[in-house]
Structures are given as structure tokens and as C-alpha cells.
Amino acid sequence: MTDNNKSTTKPRAALVSIYDVYALGPRIIQAELMAGGFECDLILFRENLTKGGFRHRPEPFTYWPTEREYELLEELLARRRPDVLGVSFRSFALDMAVRISEMARRAGSMVIWGGSHPTLMPEECLDHADLVCVGEGEGAMVDLMRALRDGSSYKGVPNLCLREGGELVRNPIRPLIQDLDALGFPSIGGFKAYTIEGDELLEKDSYLDPDKPILYTIVASRGCPFKCTFCCNDAFRKIYGAAGPYLRKRSPENVILELEGAREKLDVRAVGFQDELFSANKKWSGPFFEAYKEKIKLPFVVELHPKSVTAEFAQSMKDAGGVSVHMGVQSGSERARLEEYGRPETDEEIKRASEACHDAGLSTWYDFIFNDPYENGEDLERTLELMLSLSRPHNFKIFSLCYLPGSKIAERALADGTISPEDMDHVSKKGFTGLWANHFSGRDKDNSFFMTLAWIEALKYSRKRMELLFFSDGFSDSFHVAPRALVRLLSRSRFLRERPIILHQALCLFLRAANWKLGLARALRSRAYKVKKMFSGR
């Protein structure tokens, strides 16, 4: 079978992942399809959203695909001509998914959509896709391909939604996969992979590339025990209903097996766990840390909830090779956290978690949300104060509130008229262009003011790099530039609070001047090193 001829006996699939080279969902589905005897391509359309300068400066940012990249994708689909094209995406990428699906139809492909947005909005998505997969896609995709191979009907396949005679047909939800160990590991090699990025088509997997060092991304569980109002997980729970326990874990042994396989085939330098909540349960984490320390021996990072972090856990993680912890905080106001976001942790629990990680020598990252219409100036003051109380050094990810379809906070804001349907993520594209909050995205003066102060608090100097950074993974390499007392003093200025643009411009001027001087110092140090090396060589 060549690129230019469709199979007459067995259907072929292709999976497109938009702005997610990790593509954990599509990769596992691909592994299941290949295990079932089906050929399946993986197409990575554009790199992750963090590419392009976010790591070191909070600036307005747009990174949409170019026309040339769309042309390359259409040429690839015309050449490969998959029988079924699966498109996995989040809400902000709806327009991109529509355009990709039009290309696929011109190539003669059946189009099925999956991912968070199609799961939450299947009826809307069926205006553009032939089928929508609601929820977990492994079983549904294998059943669909088998039906096409056997010439039987796929219309009753659980988890699929379709239109028949103009009517929406929502098939039953199959039970959630409880035995995650039974799933195949994400495929590494042995299949066609393509990456479209920078106006180029690369006929390879740009992420799982044996020739480059990587941070290997993995999930050890599915689901989340919490019910944050801004997150889609609460809506997923409603969809799944009685389909089984929502939070499920792989065994420590199974996770270690995947990591051992990845190390054999790839140049893995570190491991990143993408679980909604990495397990801090000693019955799971104890055996896992012991096996990891013995067999993997690589640095790793996890995401945790502040309520789950103890001094004992933090130290055990550090001893096993852990280097970094990412925690969601969202607001420094206990009222806002509980009433607006459905988060029950107290300020003291957050501070204890921060101190535990700091004492263990773990780098810390904290998520905060601004531009929430239900927070007031007093809430923002408390957010800044909590930021200042966290153990240094620390890193912030400062987000602008995004209204995800199906989330409780979006439904509330729509119901009380705080937002219109045009403000939802899949229409406004805030989840793509404005998710990271900065002075320019402030919904009012208070948000602009306190966001700028948050960036000032986050600013650090790296001794090793001789550079000012907002984000630094090094625990002992960096120190915060602004004393806490200075940040508090600035926060009490009524003049600056009424004119936040002045504070923002002052920060920008400071960065430009400091980086110019640091650049000169780096150049002089480099020159001195070369001279010293030249003379020592004699």
C-alpha cells in the first residue's frame, strides 16, 4: 500500500494533535489501534503554546498557524488519504479544527473529533465533524475501525455522537477504564509521524525523537478528586455519571515499565508527570519512589494540591529524584477560593506546603488567576500578600480567568449576565491568546496593578546565567530581585494603583537597563575566559 492508494481491506487512521506535541491521549489511542492491527499516522500540528518567548517575559502574544502550514497539512492529507481522521483539541482551537476537517473531507476522510471541547459540546461540534467521541477514546476508536473493516454499522458504538436524519444521537457512555495498566504505552517509533511547525513539514515525531534529549511526559493516573469551578473536570463527572470511579491510578510497576522502555529508546533527561494530581498517598508513592530511585534515577516534576503536601512526602520525593512541584493556588483570598473556585484549602495549608517543598529543596511553581469579575480589590490585596508569604525562591504562572464550556463558573457568569456567549473560550480564544495575564490584559486598573506587582515579585536573578528571569527552575541558583518590603510599599501607593501603566513602564525600563548591563557583563566574562584559556594552553 502506497501513500497514494487507500487500503481496500483495512481502514487507515490518522490522528491530528493541535498545539500539543506531548499528545498523550492521541498517542495512547494510536498504540491501541496499532495493537488491533490498524495503521495509524500521528500528525503534530504546531508546537506547544509555551514556545515563542513566554518563559522570560510577560508580553502580549499571538501564535496562530500560517497559511503555509495549513497548505502543508492539506498536502499531507491528500498524500496519506486516511480513511478516518481524528482531531484532538481544546476549546480555543475550534476554528482550526473546522478548517482541518474541511481539508480531510477533500481527501476523502471520515472526520471524528475528540478531546475536552468535543466532549463538552458534541452537538455544536457535529456541525463540522461526522462523529464526536465523548470521553475516553481508546475503545470507541478501535470499535469504529473494526466496524469499518468488517463493513458493519458503527452507529451504536458507545461514546460516539452523530446525527441521523437531522437528529442528534448520543450513544451510551461506556464504563470508565478502571484497569489503566491494561492500556498500551504511548507508541515510540514503528509508525508514520509528522510535525508541521515553522512553515515546514518534518516527517518525524518532533517530541519523541531518539536524536534529541527530552523531558519525557507521562501520566500515572486519570481524573481528579477536586471540583474546581473553572475546570472542565467537574463537567466531565456529570457526563460520566455512573460510569465508574472517576479517579483511577496505574500501578507503580506499570509506570516504571513505561519509563524503562522510554529510556531504552530515547534520550530521556528528565520526567514530567502530567497527572491532574500526582498521588501523595503513601501506599502508592512509597513503593513508586523506591522503584524510581532504584531503576530510573532521573530528575522528575509533579503537580500537587497544597492539601496533599506534607514535609514527609516532599522529602521522600526529593530523595527519589524529584526536583520541582507545581501547585494550583488561584487566589490569596480564602473567600474567593472557597466561594468562587470551590477550593477548600486554607492559607495556612498553602504556606505549610510551600515551606515543606522549600525545606526539601524542591523548586516550586504556583498558579494564580486574575481578571475574575467576582473578585474585588480586597481579594487582590490578599492574593499579593499570600504570594509574598510563600517561601522563596518561587515561580508564578499568572493566568487570566478563562470561561471553559461546561465549567461552573462559566455557567454562573452566563446566567447572571457577567459575560456573553462571545466571551466563552471557544469563541473569544482567550485560552490561546490571553491565558497568560499581564498589564495589557487587565480587566480593570486593580487587576493591571496587582498583576504587575505579581510579576515584580516573581522576578529573579540567575547567578549561573547572569540573567533576569521570571521563571527559574534552579533552587539555589537564583534569588528574588525585589525585597518583599519594596513590593508591599508599592502596593500601598494609591497614585500607582490609579495609574498602573506607570508601574508597568517602570518595570519594562528596569528590565531593559538591567539586561543591557548584564549582557555586557556576560560578554566581558566570556572574553576573559577565552583569554585565560589561551594563555593557560601555552
Coordinates of N, CA, C and O in Angstrom, one line a residue, residues 101-247:
S101 N -10.8 19.8 9.3 CA -11.8 18.9 8.9 C -12.2 19.1 7.5 O -12.5 18.1 6.7
E102 N -12.3 20.3 7.0 CA -12.6 20.6 5.6 C -11.6 20.0 4.7 O -11.9 19.4 3.6
M103 N -10.3 20.1 5.1 CA -9.2 19.5 4.3 C -9.3 18.0 4.2 O -9.1 17.4 3.2
A104 N -9.7 17.4 5.4 CA -9.8 16.0 5.5 C -10.9 15.4 4.6 O -10.7 14.4 3.9
R105 N -12.0 16.2 4.5 CA -13.1 15.7 3.6 C -12.7 15.8 2.2 O -13.1 14.9 1.4
R106 N -11.9 16.8 1.8 CA -11.5 16.9 0.4 C -10.5 15.7 0.1 O -10.4 15.3 -1.1
A107 N -9.9 15.1 1.1 CA -9.0 14.0 0.9 C -9.8 12.7 1.0 O -9.2 11.6 0.9
G108 N -11.1 12.8 1.3 CA -12.0 11.6 1.3 C -12.0 10.9 2.7 O -12.4 9.7 2.8
S109 N -11.7 11.6 3.8 CA -11.7 11.0 5.1 C -13.0 11.3 5.9 O -13.6 12.3 5.7
M110 N -13.3 10.3 6.7 CA -14.4 10.5 7.7 C -13.7 11.2 8.8 O -12.6 10.9 9.2
V111 N -14.4 12.2 9.4 CA -13.8 13.0 10.5 C -14.4 12.7 11.8 O -15.7 12.8 11.9
I112 N -13.6 12.5 12.8 CA -14.1 12.3 14.2 C -13.3 13.2 15.1 O -12.1 13.3 15.0
W113 N -14.0 13.9 15.9 CA -13.4 14.9 16.9 C -13.4 14.3 18.2 O -14.4 13.6 18.7
G114 N -12.3 14.6 19.0 CA -12.3 14.2 20.4 C -11.5 15.2 21.2 O -10.9 16.1 20.7
G115 N -11.4 15.0 22.5 CA -10.7 15.9 23.4 C -11.7 16.6 24.3 O -12.9 16.3 24.3
S116 N -11.2 17.6 25.0 CA -12.1 18.2 26.0 C -13.3 19.0 25.4 O -14.4 18.9 25.9
H117 N -13.0 19.8 24.4 CA -14.1 20.6 23.8 C -15.2 19.7 23.2 O -16.4 19.9 23.5
P118 N -14.9 18.8 22.3 CA -15.9 17.9 21.8 C -16.7 17.1 22.8 O -17.9 16.9 22.7
T119 N -16.0 16.7 23.9 CA -16.7 16.0 25.0 C -17.7 16.9 25.6 O -18.8 16.4 25.9
L120 N -17.5 18.2 25.8 CA -18.4 19.1 26.4 C -19.4 19.6 25.5 O -20.5 20.0 25.9
M121 N -19.1 19.8 24.2 CA -20.0 20.4 23.3 C -20.2 19.6 22.0 O -20.0 20.0 20.9
P122 N -20.7 18.3 22.2 CA -20.8 17.4 21.0 C -21.8 17.9 19.9 O -21.6 17.8 18.7
E123 N -22.9 18.5 20.4 CA -23.9 18.9 19.4 C -23.4 20.0 18.5 O -23.5 20.0 17.3
E124 N -22.7 21.0 19.1 CA -22.1 22.1 18.3 C -21.1 21.5 17.3 O -21.0 21.9 16.2
C125 N -20.3 20.6 17.8 CA -19.2 20.0 17.0 C -19.7 19.2 15.8 O -19.0 19.1 14.8
L126 N -20.9 18.6 16.0 CA -21.4 17.8 14.8 C -21.8 18.7 13.7 O -22.2 18.1 12.6
D127 N -21.8 20.0 13.8 CA -22.0 20.9 12.7 C -20.8 20.8 11.7 O -20.9 21.2 10.6
H128 N -19.7 20.2 12.2 CA -18.4 20.2 11.4 C -17.8 18.8 11.3 O -17.1 18.6 10.3
A129 N -18.1 18.0 12.2 CA -17.5 16.6 12.2 C -18.5 15.6 11.9 O -19.7 15.8 12.2
D130 N -18.1 14.5 11.3 CA -19.0 13.4 11.1 C -19.4 12.6 12.4 O -20.5 12.2 12.6
L131 N -18.4 12.5 13.3 CA -18.6 11.8 14.6 C -17.9 12.6 15.6 O -16.9 13.3 15.4
V132 N -18.4 12.5 16.9 CA -17.8 13.1 18.0 C -17.6 12.0 19.1 O -18.5 11.2 19.3
C133 N -16.4 11.9 19.6 CA -16.1 10.9 20.7 C -16.2 11.7 22.0 O -15.5 12.7 22.2
V134 N -17.2 11.3 22.8 CA -17.4 11.9 24.2 C -16.6 11.0 25.2 O -16.8 9.8 25.4
G135 N -15.6 11.6 25.9 CA -14.9 10.9 26.9 C -13.7 10.2 26.4 O -13.2 10.5 25.3
E136 N -13.4 9.1 27.0 CA -12.2 8.3 26.7 C -12.4 7.7 25.3 O -13.4 7.1 25.0
G137 N -11.3 7.8 24.5 CA -11.5 7.4 23.1 C -10.9 6.1 22.7 O -11.1 5.7 21.5
E138 N -10.2 5.4 23.6 CA -9.5 4.2 23.1 C -10.4 3.1 22.6 O -10.3 2.7 21.4
G139 N -11.4 2.8 23.4 CA -12.4 1.7 23.0 C -13.2 2.2 21.8 O -13.5 1.4 20.9
A140 N -13.6 3.4 21.8 CA -14.5 3.9 20.7 C -13.8 3.9 19.4 O -14.4 3.5 18.4
M141 N -12.5 4.3 19.4 CA -11.8 4.4 18.1 C -11.5 3.0 17.6 O -11.6 2.7 16.4
V142 N -11.2 2.0 18.4 CA -10.9 0.7 18.0 C -12.2 0.1 17.5 O -12.2 -0.6 16.4
D143 N -13.3 0.3 18.2 CA -14.6 -0.3 17.7 C -15.0 0.3 16.4 O -15.6 -0.3 15.5
L144 N -14.8 1.6 16.2 CA -15.1 2.3 14.9 C -14.3 1.7 13.8 O -14.9 1.4 12.7
M145 N -13.0 1.5 14.0 CA -12.2 1.0 12.9 C -12.6 -0.5 12.6 O -12.5 -0.9 11.4
R146 N -12.9 -1.2 13.6 CA -13.3 -2.6 13.4 C -14.6 -2.7 12.6 O -14.8 -3.5 11.7
A147 N -15.5 -1.8 12.9 CA -16.8 -1.7 12.1 C -16.6 -1.4 10.7 O -17.2 -2.0 9.8
L148 N -15.7 -0.4 10.4 CA -15.4 0.0 9.1 C -14.7 -1.2 8.3 O -15.0 -1.4 7.2
R149 N -13.8 -1.9 9.0 CA -13.1 -3.0 8.4 C -14.1 -4.1 8.1 O -14.0 -4.7 7.0
D150 N -15.0 -4.4 9.0 CA -16.0 -5.5 8.8 C -17.2 -5.1 8.0 O -18.0 -6.0 7.7
G151 N -17.3 -3.9 7.6 CA -18.5 -3.4 6.9 C -19.8 -3.4 7.7 O -20.9 -3.5 7.1
S152 N -19.6 -3.3 9.0 CA -20.8 -3.3 9.9 C -21.1 -1.9 10.3 O -20.3 -1.0 10.1
S153 N -22.2 -1.7 11.0 CA -22.6 -0.4 11.4 C -21.8 0.1 12.7 O -21.6 -0.7 13.6
Y154 N -21.4 1.3 12.6 CA -20.7 1.9 13.8 C -21.6 2.8 14.6 O -21.2 3.4 15.6
K155 N -22.9 2.9 14.2 CA -23.8 4.0 14.7 C -24.1 3.7 16.2 O -24.6 4.6 16.9
G156 N -23.9 2.5 16.7 CA -24.3 2.2 18.1 C -23.1 2.1 19.0 O -23.2 1.7 20.1
V157 N -21.9 2.5 18.5 CA -20.7 2.4 19.3 C -20.7 3.3 20.5 O -20.9 4.5 20.3
P158 N -20.6 2.8 21.7 CA -20.6 3.6 22.9 C -19.6 4.7 22.8 O -18.5 4.6 22.3
N159 N -19.9 5.9 23.4 CA -19.1 7.1 23.4 C -19.2 7.9 22.2 O -18.7 9.1 22.1
L160 N -19.8 7.4 21.1 CA -19.9 8.2 19.9 C -21.2 9.0 19.8 O -22.2 8.5 20.3
C161 N -21.1 10.2 19.3 CA -22.3 11.0 19.0 C -22.3 11.3 17.5 O -21.2 11.5 16.9
L162 N -23.5 11.3 16.9 CA -23.6 11.5 15.5 C -25.0 12.1 15.2 O -25.9 12.2 16.1
R163 N -25.2 12.5 14.0 CA -26.5 13.0 13.6 C -27.1 12.0 12.6 O -26.4 11.5 11.6
E164 N -28.3 11.6 12.8 CA -29.0 10.7 11.9 C -30.4 11.3 11.5 O -31.2 11.5 12.4
G165 N -30.6 11.5 10.3 CA -31.9 12.2 9.9 C -32.1 13.5 10.5 O -33.2 13.9 10.8
G166 N -31.0 14.2 10.7 CA -31.0 15.6 11.3 C -31.1 15.6 12.8 O -31.1 16.6 13.5
E167 N -31.3 14.4 13.5 CA -31.4 14.3 14.9 C -30.1 13.9 15.6 O -29.3 13.1 15.0
L168 N -29.9 14.4 16.7 CA -28.7 14.1 17.5 C -28.8 12.7 18.1 O -29.8 12.5 18.8
V169 N -27.9 11.9 17.9 CA -27.8 10.6 18.5 C -26.6 10.5 19.5 O -25.5 10.6 19.1
R170 N -26.9 10.4 20.8 CA -25.9 10.3 21.8 C -25.9 8.8 22.3 O -26.8 8.4 23.0
N171 N -24.9 8.1 21.9 CA -24.8 6.7 22.4 C -24.4 6.6 23.8 O -23.8 7.6 24.4
P172 N -24.7 5.6 24.5 CA -24.3 5.4 25.9 C -22.9 5.6 26.2 O -22.0 5.3 25.3
I173 N -22.5 6.1 27.4 CA -21.1 6.2 27.8 C -20.7 4.8 28.3 O -21.3 4.2 29.1
R174 N -19.6 4.4 27.7 CA -19.0 3.1 28.2 C -18.3 3.3 29.6 O -17.9 4.5 29.9
P175 N -18.2 2.3 30.4 CA -17.6 2.5 31.7 C -16.2 3.0 31.6 O -15.5 2.7 30.6
L176 N -15.9 3.9 32.5 CA -14.5 4.4 32.5 C -13.5 3.3 32.7 O -13.7 2.3 33.4
I177 N -12.4 3.4 32.0 CA -11.3 2.4 32.1 C -10.8 2.4 33.5 O -10.1 3.4 33.9
Q178 N -11.0 1.3 34.2 CA -10.5 1.2 35.6 C -9.1 0.6 35.7 O -8.3 1.0 36.5
D179 N -8.9 -0.4 34.8 CA -7.6 -1.0 34.8 C -6.7 -0.3 33.8 O -6.5 -0.7 32.6
L180 N -6.1 0.8 34.2 CA -5.2 1.6 33.3 C -4.0 0.8 32.9 O -3.4 1.1 31.9
D181 N -3.6 -0.2 33.7 CA -2.4 -1.0 33.3 C -2.7 -1.8 32.1 O -1.7 -2.2 31.4
A182 N -3.9 -2.0 31.7 CA -4.3 -2.8 30.5 C -4.0 -2.1 29.2 O -4.0 -2.7 28.2
L183 N -3.9 -0.7 29.3 CA -3.7 0.1 28.1 C -2.3 0.0 27.7 O -1.3 -0.2 28.5
G184 N -2.1 0.1 26.4 CA -0.7 0.1 25.8 C 0.0 1.4 26.2 O -0.6 2.5 26.4
F185 N 1.3 1.4 26.2 CA 2.1 2.6 26.4 C 2.1 3.4 25.1 O 1.9 2.9 24.0
P186 N 2.2 4.8 25.2 CA 2.3 5.6 24.0 C 3.4 5.0 23.1 O 4.5 4.6 23.5
S187 N 3.1 5.0 21.8 CA 4.0 4.4 20.8 C 5.2 5.3 20.6 O 5.2 6.5 20.6
I188 N 6.4 4.6 20.6 CA 7.6 5.2 20.3 C 8.2 4.5 19.1 O 8.8 3.4 19.2
G189 N 8.1 5.1 17.9 CA 8.6 4.5 16.7 C 7.7 3.5 16.2 O 6.7 3.1 16.8
G190 N 8.0 3.0 15.0 CA 7.2 2.0 14.3 C 5.9 2.5 13.7 O 5.1 1.7 13.3
F191 N 5.8 3.8 13.4 CA 4.6 4.3 12.8 C 5.0 5.6 12.1 O 6.1 6.2 12.3
K192 N 4.1 6.1 11.2 CA 4.4 7.3 10.5 C 4.0 8.5 11.4 O 2.9 8.5 12.0
A193 N 5.0 9.4 11.5 CA 4.7 10.6 12.4 C 5.2 11.8 11.6 O 6.2 11.8 10.8
Y194 N 4.5 12.9 11.7 CA 4.7 14.1 11.0 C 4.6 15.3 12.0 O 3.7 15.3 12.9
T195 N 5.4 16.3 11.8 CA 5.3 17.5 12.6 C 5.3 18.7 11.6 O 6.1 18.8 10.7
I196 N 4.3 19.6 11.8 CA 4.2 20.8 11.0 C 4.4 22.0 11.9 O 3.7 22.2 12.8
E197 N 5.5 22.7 11.6 CA 5.9 23.8 12.5 C 6.9 24.7 11.7 O 7.7 24.2 11.0
G198 N 6.8 26.0 11.9 CA 7.8 26.9 11.3 C 7.8 26.8 9.8 O 8.8 26.9 9.2
D199 N 6.6 26.7 9.2 CA 6.4 26.6 7.8 C 7.1 25.4 7.1 O 7.5 25.4 6.0
E200 N 7.3 24.4 7.9 CA 8.0 23.2 7.5 C 7.2 21.9 7.8 O 6.5 21.9 8.9
L201 N 7.3 20.9 7.0 CA 6.7 19.6 7.3 C 7.9 18.7 7.6 O 8.7 18.4 6.7
L202 N 8.0 18.2 8.8 CA 9.0 17.2 9.2 C 8.4 15.8 9.2 O 7.4 15.6 9.9
E203 N 9.0 14.9 8.5 CA 8.5 13.5 8.6 C 9.1 12.8 9.7 O 9.8 11.8 9.5
K204 N 8.8 13.3 10.9 CA 9.2 12.6 12.1 C 8.4 13.2 13.3 O 7.8 14.2 13.2
D205 N 8.6 12.5 14.4 CA 7.9 12.9 15.7 C 8.9 13.9 16.3 O 10.0 13.6 16.8
S206 N 8.5 15.2 16.4 CA 9.4 16.2 16.9 C 9.6 16.1 18.4 O 10.5 16.7 18.9
Y207 N 8.8 15.4 19.1 CA 8.9 15.3 20.5 C 9.6 14.0 20.9 O 10.7 14.0 21.5
L208 N 9.1 12.8 20.5 CA 9.8 11.6 20.9 C 10.8 11.2 19.8 O 10.7 10.3 19.1
D209 N 11.8 12.1 19.7 CA 12.8 12.0 18.7 C 14.1 11.3 19.4 O 14.6 11.9 20.3
P210 N 14.5 10.1 19.0 CA 15.6 9.5 19.6 C 16.9 10.3 19.5 O 17.9 10.0 20.3
D211 N 17.0 11.3 18.6 CA 18.2 12.0 18.4 C 18.3 13.3 19.3 O 19.3 14.0 19.2
K212 N 17.3 13.6 20.1 CA 17.4 14.8 20.9 C 17.0 14.5 22.4 O 16.2 13.6 22.6
P213 N 17.7 15.2 23.3 CA 17.3 15.0 24.7 C 15.9 15.5 25.0 O 15.5 16.6 24.5
I214 N 15.2 14.8 25.8 CA 13.8 15.3 26.1 C 13.5 15.1 27.6 O 14.1 14.4 28.3
L215 N 12.4 15.9 28.0 CA 11.7 15.6 29.2 C 10.5 14.7 28.8 O 9.7 15.1 28.1
Y216 N 10.5 13.5 29.3 CA 9.5 12.5 28.9 C 8.3 12.8 29.7 O 8.3 12.8 31.0
T217 N 7.2 13.0 29.1 CA 5.9 13.3 29.7 C 5.1 12.0 29.9 O 5.0 11.2 29.0
I218 N 4.5 11.8 31.1 CA 3.8 10.6 31.4 C 2.6 10.9 32.3 O 2.6 11.9 33.0
V219 N 1.6 10.1 32.3 CA 0.5 10.2 33.3 C 0.4 8.9 34.1 O 0.5 7.8 33.5
A220 N 0.3 9.0 35.4 CA 0.2 7.8 36.3 C -1.2 7.6 36.8 O -1.5 6.6 37.5
S221 N -2.1 8.5 36.3 CA -3.5 8.4 36.8 C -4.4 9.1 35.8 O -3.9 9.9 35.0
R222 N -5.7 8.9 36.0 CA -6.7 9.7 35.2 C -7.7 10.2 36.2 O -8.1 9.5 37.1
G223 N -8.2 11.4 36.0 CA -9.2 12.0 36.8 C -8.6 12.9 37.9 O -7.4 13.0 38.0
C224 N -9.5 13.5 38.6 CA -9.1 14.5 39.7 C -10.2 14.4 40.8 O -11.4 14.4 40.5
P225 N -9.8 14.4 42.1 CA -10.7 14.3 43.2 C -11.4 15.6 43.5 O -12.4 15.6 44.3
F226 N -10.9 16.7 43.0 CA -11.4 18.0 43.3 C -12.4 18.5 42.3 O -12.5 18.0 41.2
K227 N -13.1 19.6 42.7 CA -14.2 20.1 41.8 C -14.1 21.6 41.6 O -15.0 22.4 41.9
C228 N -12.9 22.0 41.1 CA -12.7 23.5 40.8 C -13.7 24.0 39.8 O -13.9 23.3 38.7
T229 N -14.3 25.1 40.1 CA -15.4 25.6 39.2 C -14.9 26.1 37.9 O -15.7 26.2 36.9
F230 N -13.6 26.4 37.7 CA -13.1 26.9 36.4 C -12.6 25.8 35.5 O -12.2 26.0 34.4
C231 N -12.6 24.6 36.0 CA -12.1 23.4 35.4 C -13.2 22.6 34.7 O -14.3 22.6 35.1
C232 N -12.8 21.9 33.6 CA -13.8 21.0 32.9 C -14.0 19.7 33.6 O -14.9 19.0 33.2
N233 N -13.2 19.3 34.6 CA -13.3 18.0 35.2 C -14.6 17.8 35.9 O -15.2 16.7 35.9
D234 N -15.2 18.9 36.5 CA -16.5 18.8 37.1 C -17.6 18.5 36.1 O -18.5 17.7 36.4
A235 N -17.5 19.1 34.9 CA -18.4 18.8 33.9 C -18.3 17.4 33.3 O -19.2 16.7 33.0
F236 N -17.0 16.9 33.3 CA -16.8 15.5 32.8 C -17.5 14.5 33.8 O -18.0 13.5 33.3
R237 N -17.4 14.8 35.1 CA -18.0 13.9 36.0 C -19.5 13.7 35.8 O -20.1 12.6 35.9
K238 N -20.2 14.9 35.4 CA -21.6 14.8 35.1 C -21.9 13.9 33.9 O -22.8 13.2 33.8
I239 N -21.0 14.1 32.9 CA -21.2 13.3 31.7 C -21.0 11.8 31.9 O -21.7 11.0 31.5
Y240 N -20.0 11.5 32.7 CA -19.7 10.1 33.0 C -20.7 9.4 33.9 O -21.0 8.2 33.9
G241 N -21.3 10.3 34.8 CA -22.4 9.8 35.7 C -21.9 8.5 36.5 O -21.0 8.6 37.3
A242 N -22.6 7.4 36.3 CA -22.4 6.2 37.0 C -21.4 5.3 36.2 O -21.5 4.0 36.3
A243 N -20.5 5.9 35.4 CA -19.7 5.1 34.5 C -18.5 4.5 35.3 O -17.6 3.9 34.7
G244 N -18.4 4.7 36.6 CA -17.4 4.1 37.4 C -16.6 5.2 38.1 O -16.8 6.4 37.9
P245 N -15.7 4.8 39.1 CA -14.9 5.8 39.8 C -14.2 6.7 38.9 O -13.6 6.2 37.9
Y246 N -14.2 8.0 39.1 CA -13.6 9.0 38.2 C -12.0 9.0 38.3 O -11.3 9.1 37.4
L247 N -11.5 9.0 39.6 CA -10.1 9.0 39.8 C -9.5 7.6 39.8 O -9.9 6.7 40.6

